[in-house]
Short mmCIF file of C-alpha atoms and ligand atoms in Angstrom, two decimals:
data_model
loop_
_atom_site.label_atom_id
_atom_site.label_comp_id
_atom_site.label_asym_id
_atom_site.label_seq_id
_atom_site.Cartn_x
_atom_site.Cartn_y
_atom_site.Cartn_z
CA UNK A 1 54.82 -115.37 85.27
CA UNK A 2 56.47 -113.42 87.98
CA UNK A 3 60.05 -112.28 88.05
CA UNK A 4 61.26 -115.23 90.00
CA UNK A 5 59.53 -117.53 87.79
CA UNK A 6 61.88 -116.12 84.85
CA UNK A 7 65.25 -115.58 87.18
CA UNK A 8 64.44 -119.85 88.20
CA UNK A 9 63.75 -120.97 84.93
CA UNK A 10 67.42 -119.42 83.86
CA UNK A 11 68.71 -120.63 87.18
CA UNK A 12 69.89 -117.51 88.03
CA UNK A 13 69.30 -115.82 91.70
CA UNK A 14 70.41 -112.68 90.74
CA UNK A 15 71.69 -109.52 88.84
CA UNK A 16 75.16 -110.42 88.65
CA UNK A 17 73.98 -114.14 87.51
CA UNK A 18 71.82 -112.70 84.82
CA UNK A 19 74.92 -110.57 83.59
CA UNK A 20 76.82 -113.80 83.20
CA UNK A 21 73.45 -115.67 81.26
CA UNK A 22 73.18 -113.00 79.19
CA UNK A 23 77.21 -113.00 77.88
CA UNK A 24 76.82 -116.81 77.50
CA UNK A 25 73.36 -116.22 75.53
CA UNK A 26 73.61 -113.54 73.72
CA UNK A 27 70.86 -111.92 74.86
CA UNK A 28 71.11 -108.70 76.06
CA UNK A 29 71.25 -108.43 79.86
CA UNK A 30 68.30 -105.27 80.01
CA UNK A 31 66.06 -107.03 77.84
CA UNK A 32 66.44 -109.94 79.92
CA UNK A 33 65.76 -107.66 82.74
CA UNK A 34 62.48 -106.07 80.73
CA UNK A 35 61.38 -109.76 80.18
CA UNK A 36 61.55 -110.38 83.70
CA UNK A 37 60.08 -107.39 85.46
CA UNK A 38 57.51 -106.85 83.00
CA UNK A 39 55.82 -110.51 82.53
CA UNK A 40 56.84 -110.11 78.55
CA UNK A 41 57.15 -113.63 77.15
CA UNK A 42 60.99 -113.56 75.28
CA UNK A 43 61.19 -112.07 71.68
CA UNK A 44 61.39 -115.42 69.26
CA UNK A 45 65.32 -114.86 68.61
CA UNK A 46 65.83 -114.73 72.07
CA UNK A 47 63.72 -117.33 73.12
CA UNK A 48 65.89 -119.62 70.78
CA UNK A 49 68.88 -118.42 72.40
CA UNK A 50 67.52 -118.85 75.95
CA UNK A 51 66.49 -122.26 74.94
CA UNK A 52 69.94 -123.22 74.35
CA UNK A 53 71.93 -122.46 77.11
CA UNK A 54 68.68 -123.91 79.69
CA UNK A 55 68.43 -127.04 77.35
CA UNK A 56 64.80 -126.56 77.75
CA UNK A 57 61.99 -127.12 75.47
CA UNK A 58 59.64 -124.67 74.45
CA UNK A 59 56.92 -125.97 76.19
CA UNK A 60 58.43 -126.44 79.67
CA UNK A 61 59.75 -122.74 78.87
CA UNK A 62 56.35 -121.79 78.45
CA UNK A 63 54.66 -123.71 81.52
CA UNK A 64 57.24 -122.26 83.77
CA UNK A 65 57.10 -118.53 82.56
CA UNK A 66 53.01 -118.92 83.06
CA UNK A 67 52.47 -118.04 79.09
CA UNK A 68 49.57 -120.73 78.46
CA UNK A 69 48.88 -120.26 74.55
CA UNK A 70 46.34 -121.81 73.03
CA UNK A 71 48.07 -124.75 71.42
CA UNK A 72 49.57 -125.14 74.74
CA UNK A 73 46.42 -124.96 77.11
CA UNK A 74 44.38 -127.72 73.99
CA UNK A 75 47.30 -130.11 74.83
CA UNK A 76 46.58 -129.50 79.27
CA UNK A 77 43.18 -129.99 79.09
CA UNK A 78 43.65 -133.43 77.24
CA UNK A 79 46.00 -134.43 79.80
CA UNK A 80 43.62 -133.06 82.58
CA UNK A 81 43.43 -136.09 84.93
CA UNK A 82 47.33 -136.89 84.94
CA UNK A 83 48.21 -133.49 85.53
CA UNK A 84 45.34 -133.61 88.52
CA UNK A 85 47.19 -136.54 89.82
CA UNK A 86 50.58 -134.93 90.11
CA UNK A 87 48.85 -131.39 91.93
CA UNK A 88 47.11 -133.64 94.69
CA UNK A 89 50.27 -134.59 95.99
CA UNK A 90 51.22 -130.53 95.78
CA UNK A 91 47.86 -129.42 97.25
CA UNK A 92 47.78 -132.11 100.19
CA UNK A 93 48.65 -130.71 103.41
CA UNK A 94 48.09 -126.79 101.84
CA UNK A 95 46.20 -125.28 104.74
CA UNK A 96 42.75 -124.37 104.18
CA UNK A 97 42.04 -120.41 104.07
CA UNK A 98 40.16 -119.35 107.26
CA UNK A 99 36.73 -117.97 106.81
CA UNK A 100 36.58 -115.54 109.65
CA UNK A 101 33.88 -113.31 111.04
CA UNK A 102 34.05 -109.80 111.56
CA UNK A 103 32.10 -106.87 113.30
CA UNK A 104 31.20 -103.50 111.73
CA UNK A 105 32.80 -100.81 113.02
CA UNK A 106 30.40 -98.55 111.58
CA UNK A 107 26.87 -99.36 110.40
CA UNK A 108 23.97 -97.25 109.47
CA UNK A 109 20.25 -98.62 108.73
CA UNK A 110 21.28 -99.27 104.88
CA UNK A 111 25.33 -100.37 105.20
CA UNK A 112 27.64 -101.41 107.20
CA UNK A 113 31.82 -100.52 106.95
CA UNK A 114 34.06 -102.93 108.29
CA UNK A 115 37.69 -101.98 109.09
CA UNK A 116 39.15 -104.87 107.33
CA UNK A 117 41.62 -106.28 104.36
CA UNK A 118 39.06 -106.47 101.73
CA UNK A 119 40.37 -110.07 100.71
CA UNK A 120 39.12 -112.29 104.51
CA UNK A 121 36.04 -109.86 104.27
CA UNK A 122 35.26 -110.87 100.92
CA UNK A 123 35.84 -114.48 101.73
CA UNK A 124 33.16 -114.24 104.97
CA UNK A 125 30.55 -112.57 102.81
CA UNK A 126 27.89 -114.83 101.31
CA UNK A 127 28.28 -116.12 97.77
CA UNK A 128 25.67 -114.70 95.09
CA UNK A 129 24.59 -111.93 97.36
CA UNK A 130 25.21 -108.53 96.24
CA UNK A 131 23.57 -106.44 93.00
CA UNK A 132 26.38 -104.20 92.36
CA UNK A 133 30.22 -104.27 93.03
CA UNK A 134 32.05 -101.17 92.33
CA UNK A 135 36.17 -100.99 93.10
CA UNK A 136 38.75 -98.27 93.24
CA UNK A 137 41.82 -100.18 94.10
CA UNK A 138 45.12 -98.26 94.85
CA UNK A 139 47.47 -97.99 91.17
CA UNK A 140 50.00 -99.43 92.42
CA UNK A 141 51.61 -95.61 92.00
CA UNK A 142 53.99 -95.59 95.23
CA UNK A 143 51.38 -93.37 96.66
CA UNK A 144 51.49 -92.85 100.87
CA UNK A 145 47.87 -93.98 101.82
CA UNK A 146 46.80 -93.65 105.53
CA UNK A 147 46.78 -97.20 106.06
CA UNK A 148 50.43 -97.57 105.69
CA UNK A 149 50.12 -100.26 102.90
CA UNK A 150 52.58 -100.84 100.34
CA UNK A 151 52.02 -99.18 97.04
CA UNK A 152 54.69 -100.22 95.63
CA UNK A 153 54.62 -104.07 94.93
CA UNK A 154 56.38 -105.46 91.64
CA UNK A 155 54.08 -106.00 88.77
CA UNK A 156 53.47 -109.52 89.51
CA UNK A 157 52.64 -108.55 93.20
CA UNK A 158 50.20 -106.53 92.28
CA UNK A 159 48.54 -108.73 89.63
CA UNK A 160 48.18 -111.36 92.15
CA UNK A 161 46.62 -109.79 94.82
CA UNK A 162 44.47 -108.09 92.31
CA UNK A 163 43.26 -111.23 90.87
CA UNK A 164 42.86 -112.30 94.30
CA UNK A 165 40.05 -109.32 95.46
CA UNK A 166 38.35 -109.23 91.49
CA UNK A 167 37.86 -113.39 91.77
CA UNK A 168 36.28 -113.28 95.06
CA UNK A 169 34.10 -110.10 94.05
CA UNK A 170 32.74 -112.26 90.68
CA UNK A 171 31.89 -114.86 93.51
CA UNK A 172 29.97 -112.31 95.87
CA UNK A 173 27.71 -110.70 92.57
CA UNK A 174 24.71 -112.27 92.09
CA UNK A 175 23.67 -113.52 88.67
CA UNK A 176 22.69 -110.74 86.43
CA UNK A 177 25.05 -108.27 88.83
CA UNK A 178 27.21 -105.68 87.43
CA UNK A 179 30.93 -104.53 88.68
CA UNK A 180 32.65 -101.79 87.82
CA UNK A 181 36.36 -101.61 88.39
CA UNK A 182 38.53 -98.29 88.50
CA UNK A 183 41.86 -98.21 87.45
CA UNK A 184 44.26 -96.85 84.54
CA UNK A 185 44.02 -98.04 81.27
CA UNK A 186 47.41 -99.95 81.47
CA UNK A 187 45.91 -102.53 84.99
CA UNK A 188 42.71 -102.11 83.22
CA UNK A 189 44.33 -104.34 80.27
CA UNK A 190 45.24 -107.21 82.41
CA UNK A 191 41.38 -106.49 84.87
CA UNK A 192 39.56 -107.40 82.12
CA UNK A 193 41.48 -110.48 81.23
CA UNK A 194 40.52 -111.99 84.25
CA UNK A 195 36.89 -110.73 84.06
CA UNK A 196 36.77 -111.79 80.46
CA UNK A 197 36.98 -115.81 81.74
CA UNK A 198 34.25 -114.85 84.72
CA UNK A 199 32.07 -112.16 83.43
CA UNK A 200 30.43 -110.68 80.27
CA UNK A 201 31.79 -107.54 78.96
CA UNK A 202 29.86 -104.87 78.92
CA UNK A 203 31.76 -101.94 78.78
CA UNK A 204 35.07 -99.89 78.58
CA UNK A 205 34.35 -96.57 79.82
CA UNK A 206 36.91 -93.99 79.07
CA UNK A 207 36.53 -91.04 81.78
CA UNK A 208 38.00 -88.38 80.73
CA UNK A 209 40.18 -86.94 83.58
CA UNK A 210 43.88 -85.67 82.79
CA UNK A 211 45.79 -87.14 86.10
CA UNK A 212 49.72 -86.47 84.58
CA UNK A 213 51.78 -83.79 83.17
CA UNK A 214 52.00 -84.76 79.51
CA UNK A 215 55.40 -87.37 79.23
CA UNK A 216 57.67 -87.03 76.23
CA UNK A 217 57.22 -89.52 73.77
CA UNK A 218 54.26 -90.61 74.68
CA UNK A 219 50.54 -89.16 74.07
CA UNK A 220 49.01 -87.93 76.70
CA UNK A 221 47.02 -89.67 79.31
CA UNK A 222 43.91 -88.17 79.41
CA UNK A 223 41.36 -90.91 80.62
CA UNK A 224 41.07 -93.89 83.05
CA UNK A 225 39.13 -96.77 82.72
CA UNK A 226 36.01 -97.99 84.05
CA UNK A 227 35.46 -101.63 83.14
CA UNK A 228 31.89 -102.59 83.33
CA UNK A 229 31.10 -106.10 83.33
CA UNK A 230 27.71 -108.51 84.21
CA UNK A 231 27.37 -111.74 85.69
CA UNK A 232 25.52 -113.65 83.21
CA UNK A 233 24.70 -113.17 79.56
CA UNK A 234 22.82 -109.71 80.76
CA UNK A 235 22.12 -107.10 83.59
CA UNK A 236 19.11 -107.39 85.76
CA UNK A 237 19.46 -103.41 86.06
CA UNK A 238 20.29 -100.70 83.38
CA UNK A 239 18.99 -97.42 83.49
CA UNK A 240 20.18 -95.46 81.26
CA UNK A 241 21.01 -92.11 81.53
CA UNK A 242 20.92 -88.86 79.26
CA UNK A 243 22.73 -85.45 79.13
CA UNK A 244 21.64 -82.17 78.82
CA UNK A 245 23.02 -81.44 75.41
CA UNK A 246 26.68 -79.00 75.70
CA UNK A 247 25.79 -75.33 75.05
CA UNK A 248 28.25 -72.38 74.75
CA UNK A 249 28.94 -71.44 78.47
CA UNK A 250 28.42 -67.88 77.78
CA UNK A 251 25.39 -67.37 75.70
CA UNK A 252 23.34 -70.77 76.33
CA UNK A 253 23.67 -71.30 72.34
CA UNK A 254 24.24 -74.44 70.48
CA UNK A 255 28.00 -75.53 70.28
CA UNK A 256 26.94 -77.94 66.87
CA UNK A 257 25.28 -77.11 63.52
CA UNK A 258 22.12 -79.74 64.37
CA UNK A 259 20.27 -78.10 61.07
CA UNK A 260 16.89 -80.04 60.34
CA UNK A 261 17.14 -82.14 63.62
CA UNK A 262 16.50 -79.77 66.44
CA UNK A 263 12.83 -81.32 66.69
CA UNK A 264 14.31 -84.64 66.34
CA UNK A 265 16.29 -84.32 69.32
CA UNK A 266 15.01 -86.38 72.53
CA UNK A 267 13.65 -84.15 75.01
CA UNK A 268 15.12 -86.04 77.67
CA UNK A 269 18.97 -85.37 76.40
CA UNK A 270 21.74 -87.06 74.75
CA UNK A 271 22.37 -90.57 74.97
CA UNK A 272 25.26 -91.23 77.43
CA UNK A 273 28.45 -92.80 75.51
CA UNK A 274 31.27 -94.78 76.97
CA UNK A 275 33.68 -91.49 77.23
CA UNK A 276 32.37 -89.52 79.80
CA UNK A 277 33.91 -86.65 79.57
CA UNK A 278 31.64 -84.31 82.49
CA UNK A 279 33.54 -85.62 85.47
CA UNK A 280 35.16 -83.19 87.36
CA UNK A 281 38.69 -83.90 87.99
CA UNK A 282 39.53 -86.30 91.31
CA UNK A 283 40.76 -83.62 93.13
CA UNK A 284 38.66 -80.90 93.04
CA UNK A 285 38.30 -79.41 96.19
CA UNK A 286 34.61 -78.51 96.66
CA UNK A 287 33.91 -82.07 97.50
CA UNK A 288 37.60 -82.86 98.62
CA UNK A 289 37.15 -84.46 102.37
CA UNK A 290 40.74 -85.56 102.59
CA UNK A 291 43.86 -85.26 101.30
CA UNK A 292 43.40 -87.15 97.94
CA UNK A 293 41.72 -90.22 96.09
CA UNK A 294 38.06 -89.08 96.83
CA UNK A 295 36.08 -89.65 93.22
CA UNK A 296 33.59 -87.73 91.96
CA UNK A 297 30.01 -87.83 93.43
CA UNK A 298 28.77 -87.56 90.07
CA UNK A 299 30.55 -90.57 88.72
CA UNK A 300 29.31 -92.73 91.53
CA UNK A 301 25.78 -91.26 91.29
CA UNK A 302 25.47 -92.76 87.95
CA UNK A 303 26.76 -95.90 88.09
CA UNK A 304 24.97 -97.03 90.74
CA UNK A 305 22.00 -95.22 89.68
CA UNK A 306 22.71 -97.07 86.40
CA UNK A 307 22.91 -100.47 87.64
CA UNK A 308 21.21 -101.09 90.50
CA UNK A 309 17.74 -99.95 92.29
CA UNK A 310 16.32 -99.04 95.43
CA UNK A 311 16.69 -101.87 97.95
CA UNK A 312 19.78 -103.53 96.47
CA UNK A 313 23.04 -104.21 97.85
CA UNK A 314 26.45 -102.22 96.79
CA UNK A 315 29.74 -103.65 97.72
CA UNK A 316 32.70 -101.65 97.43
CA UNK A 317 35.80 -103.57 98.74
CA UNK A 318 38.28 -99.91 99.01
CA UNK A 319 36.11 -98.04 101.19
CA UNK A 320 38.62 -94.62 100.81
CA UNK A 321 36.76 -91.65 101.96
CA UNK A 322 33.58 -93.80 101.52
CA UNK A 323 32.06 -91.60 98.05
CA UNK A 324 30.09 -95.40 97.12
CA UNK A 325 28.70 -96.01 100.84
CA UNK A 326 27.51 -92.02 100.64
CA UNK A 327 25.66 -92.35 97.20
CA UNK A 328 24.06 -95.61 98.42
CA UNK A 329 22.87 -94.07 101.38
CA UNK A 330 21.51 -91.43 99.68
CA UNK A 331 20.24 -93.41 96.72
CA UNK A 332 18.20 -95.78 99.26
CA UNK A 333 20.60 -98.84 98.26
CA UNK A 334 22.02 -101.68 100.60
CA UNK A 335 25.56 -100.94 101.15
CA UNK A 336 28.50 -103.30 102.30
CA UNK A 337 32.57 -102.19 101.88
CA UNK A 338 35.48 -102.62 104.19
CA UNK A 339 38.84 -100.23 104.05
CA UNK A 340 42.07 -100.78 105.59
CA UNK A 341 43.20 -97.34 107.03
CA UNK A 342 41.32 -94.92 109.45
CA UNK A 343 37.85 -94.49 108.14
CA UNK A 344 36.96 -91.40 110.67
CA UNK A 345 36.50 -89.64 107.14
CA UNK A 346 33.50 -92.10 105.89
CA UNK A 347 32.17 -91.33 109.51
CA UNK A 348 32.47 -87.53 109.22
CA UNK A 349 30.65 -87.57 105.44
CA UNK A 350 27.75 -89.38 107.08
CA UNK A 351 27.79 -86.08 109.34
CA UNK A 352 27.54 -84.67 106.55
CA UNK A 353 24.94 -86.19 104.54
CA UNK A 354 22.52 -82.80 104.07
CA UNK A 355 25.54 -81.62 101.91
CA UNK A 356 25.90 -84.94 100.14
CA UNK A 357 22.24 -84.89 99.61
CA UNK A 358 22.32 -81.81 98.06
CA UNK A 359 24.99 -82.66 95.68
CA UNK A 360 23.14 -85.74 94.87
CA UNK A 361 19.68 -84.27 94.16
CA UNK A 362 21.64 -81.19 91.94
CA UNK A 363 23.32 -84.05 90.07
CA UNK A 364 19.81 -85.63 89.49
CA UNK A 365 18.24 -82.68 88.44
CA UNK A 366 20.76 -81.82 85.68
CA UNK A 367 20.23 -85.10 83.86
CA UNK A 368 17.50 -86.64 81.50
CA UNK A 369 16.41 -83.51 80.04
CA UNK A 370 17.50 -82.07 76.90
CA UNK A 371 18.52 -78.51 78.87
CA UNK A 372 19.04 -77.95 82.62
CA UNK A 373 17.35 -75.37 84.07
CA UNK A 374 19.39 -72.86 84.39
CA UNK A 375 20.21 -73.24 80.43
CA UNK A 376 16.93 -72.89 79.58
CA UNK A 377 17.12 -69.46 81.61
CA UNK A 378 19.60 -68.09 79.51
CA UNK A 379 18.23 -69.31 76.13
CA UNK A 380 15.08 -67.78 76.78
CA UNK A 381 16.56 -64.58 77.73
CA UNK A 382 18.82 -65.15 73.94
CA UNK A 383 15.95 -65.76 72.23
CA UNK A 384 17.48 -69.40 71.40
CA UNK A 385 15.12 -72.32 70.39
CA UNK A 386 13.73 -74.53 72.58
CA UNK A 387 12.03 -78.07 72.13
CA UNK A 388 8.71 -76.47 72.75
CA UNK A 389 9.53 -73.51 70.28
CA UNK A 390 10.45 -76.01 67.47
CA UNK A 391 7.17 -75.91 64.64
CA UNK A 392 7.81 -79.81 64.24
CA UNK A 393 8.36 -80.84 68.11
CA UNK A 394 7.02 -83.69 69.06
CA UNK A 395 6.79 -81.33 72.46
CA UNK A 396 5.46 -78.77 70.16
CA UNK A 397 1.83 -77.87 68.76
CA UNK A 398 2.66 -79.12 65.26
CA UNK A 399 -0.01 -81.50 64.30
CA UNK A 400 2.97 -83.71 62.58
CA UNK A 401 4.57 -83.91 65.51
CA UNK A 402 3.12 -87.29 66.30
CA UNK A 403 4.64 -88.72 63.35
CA UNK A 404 8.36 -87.01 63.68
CA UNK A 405 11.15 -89.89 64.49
CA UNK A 406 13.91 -88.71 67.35
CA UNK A 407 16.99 -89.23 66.51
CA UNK A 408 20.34 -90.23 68.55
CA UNK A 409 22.88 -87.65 68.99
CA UNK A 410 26.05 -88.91 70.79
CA UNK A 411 28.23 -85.96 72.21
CA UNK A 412 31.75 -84.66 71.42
CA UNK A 413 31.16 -86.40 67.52
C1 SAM B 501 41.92 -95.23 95.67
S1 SAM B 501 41.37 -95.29 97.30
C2 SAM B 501 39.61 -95.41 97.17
C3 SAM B 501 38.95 -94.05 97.16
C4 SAM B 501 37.44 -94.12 97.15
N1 SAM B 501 36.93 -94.65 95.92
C5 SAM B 501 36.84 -92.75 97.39
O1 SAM B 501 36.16 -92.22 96.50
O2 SAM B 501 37.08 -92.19 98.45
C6 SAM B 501 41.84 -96.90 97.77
C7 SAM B 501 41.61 -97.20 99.24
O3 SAM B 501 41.77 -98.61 99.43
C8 SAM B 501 42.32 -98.83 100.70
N2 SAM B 501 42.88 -100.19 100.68
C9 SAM B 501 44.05 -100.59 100.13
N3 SAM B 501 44.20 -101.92 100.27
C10 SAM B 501 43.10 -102.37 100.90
C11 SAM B 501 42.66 -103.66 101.30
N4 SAM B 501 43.40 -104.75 101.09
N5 SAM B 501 41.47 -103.75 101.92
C12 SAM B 501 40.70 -102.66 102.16
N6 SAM B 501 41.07 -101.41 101.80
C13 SAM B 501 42.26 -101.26 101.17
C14 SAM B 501 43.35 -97.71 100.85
O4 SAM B 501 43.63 -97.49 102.22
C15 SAM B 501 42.62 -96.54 100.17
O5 SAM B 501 41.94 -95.76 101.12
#
């Protein structure tokens, strides 16, 4: 439902006219406006009292508003083929939407960037053809992007085009593919139910990264969320990934109490969870090329080292300062993505792709092991244990090592 939907089904055109249908309903004139604006199907006292000043049923209030319960969508479907027969008349003469063919306007051996609307891109790629789709749309936050788009759109706006760019990215992912979409939690709500219909669920990753000032009333919003889905019943790629376990940052020593199971602990870390709480925040300026929106290296280092291999193809429709084409450069993967402002930025990280590399390959070499490097420095200098110090280590000389059983330890429990 959009907000004209709800102002047509009262037949009212605007703020003045709702005034007047909400003294003659009863209903109050800002929830009327909430209902509206927000897509909220009417409380059931006000629906009543909507009902009777439109004189219309429940059901034609609910096809018209777009709120398609299940009661409601058993009684479509059995009435498939007449309802087909009244849309045929509505779809004839609807002009077809162009497939068109574009030109990179930057390409490397691995990827190609096209300066393009993600959306007629999308449409001109082939079907079934890439491993991996990740997306970092704009929030719809009023922000001033470079491209000059609007940022502002009314909720149903923006849920429209989104579904528009997430359907045709299901279409492009081959079976067994995985997306991952960026977003806040509250757009990541209404993501996943149209991935939900398309996709299996895989994952809501919670990445804990304070973007607001805390808001009274309200707790504070301390993650966004990274919806990871798969084409099929499962992925043709996970590799999972394991962290160094957290130490103090001072002495190297252990943060938990892990008593009897310090030579139960896998050598090659912790088990990676779906909050991931080791991201540094968006803006941190080490890695900041531009002005603002750049993610995290390290975020896109593991997700497509995650879910795809060497070889295969990344898409990533909002190109921004081009962190996904980077990694996949770097990681040896295929890489496709288009972006709608200047993209001199992408161009200038390619420049730059010894200090990329770097990042990458210090990123690599702090994962899958129980303690980095440098921690094991300081622990040996602190006399603190480690996994080949243990008497019962598997990586020790204990002759019942062979037999100990590692354990799972999940961080932050
Ligand atoms: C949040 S930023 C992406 C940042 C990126 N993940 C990075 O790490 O640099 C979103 C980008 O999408 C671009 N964009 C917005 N609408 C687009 C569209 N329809 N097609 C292609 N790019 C679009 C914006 O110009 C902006 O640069």
């Amino acid at each position: 439902m959009n907000i004209n939907n709800f102002y047509n089904t009262l037949n009212v055109t605007n703020d003045t006219d709702l005034k007047e249908f909400a003294k003659k309903s009863g209903v109050n004139f800002r929830k009327l406006k909430y209902y509206a604006e927000e897509m909220i199907y009417p409380n059931r006292s006000d629906i009543d009292k909507i009902l009777a000043v439109t004189g219309l049923s429940e059901i034609e209030l609910q096809l018209r508003l777009g709120h398609i319960n299940s009661d409601l969508m058993k009684l479509l479907s059995s009435h498939s083929s007449q309802i087909l027969d009244i849309l045929k008349v509505d779809e004839q003469g609807k002009p077809e939407k162009p497939i068109l063919k574009f030109n990179p306007i930057f390409q490397t051996e691995l990827g190609k960037l096209y300066q393009e609307d993600c959306i007629p891109l999308i449409r001109s790629l082939p079907r079934e053809s890439v491993d991996l789709v990740f997306a970092d749309p704009p929030f719809n936050l009023n922000k001033s992007y470079e491209s000059g788009m609007n940022d502002k759109l009314t909720k149903a706006e923006y849920l429209q085009w989104t579904e528009e760019w997430v359907l045709g990215c299901v279409d492009l992912l081959k079976e067994g593919g995985s997306l991952f979409i960026w977003n806040l939690p509250v757009w990541g709500t209404h993501i996943s139910e149209i991935l939900n219909k398309h996709l299996t669920f895989r994952h809501w990753i919670a990445a804990d990264i304070k973007y607001r000032l805390p808001i009274q009333n309200r707790l504070y919003p301390a993650h966004y969320s990274l919806l990871y889905y798969t084409k099929g019943e499962k992925p043709n790629t996970f590799n999972g990934e394991r962290l160094p376990l957290e130490v103090c940052r001072h002495c190297g020593g252990d943060i938990r109490d892990y008593g009897g199971y310090k030579d139960k602990l896998n050598p090659l870390g912790i088990n990676l969870s779906d909050i991931w709480y080791d991201l540094s925040p968006v803006r941190h300026s080490k890695y900041k090329t531009r002005t603002s929106n750049e993610l995290p290296l390290k975020l896109l280092e593991r997700v497509i080292s995650m879910a795809s291999n060497e070889g295969d193809t990344v898409f990533d429709p909002f190109g921004g300062s081009g962190t996904t084409f980077i990694v996949s450069e770097i990681l040896k993967r295929k890489w496709i993505g288009s972006e709608l402002g200047p993209v001199d930025t992408i161009q200038e990280r390619f420049r730059d792709i010894e200090f990329h590399e770097k990042v990458i390959k210090d990123i690599q070499e702090g994962k899958n092991k129980l303690f980095t490097d440098e921690v094991r420095k300081i622990r040996i200098k602190n006399n603190k244990w480690l996994p080949e110090t243990l008497k019962n280590s598997p990586n020790g000389n204990s002759k019942r090592s062979a037999s100990v059983k590692q354990i799972e330890i999940f961080p932050k429990l």
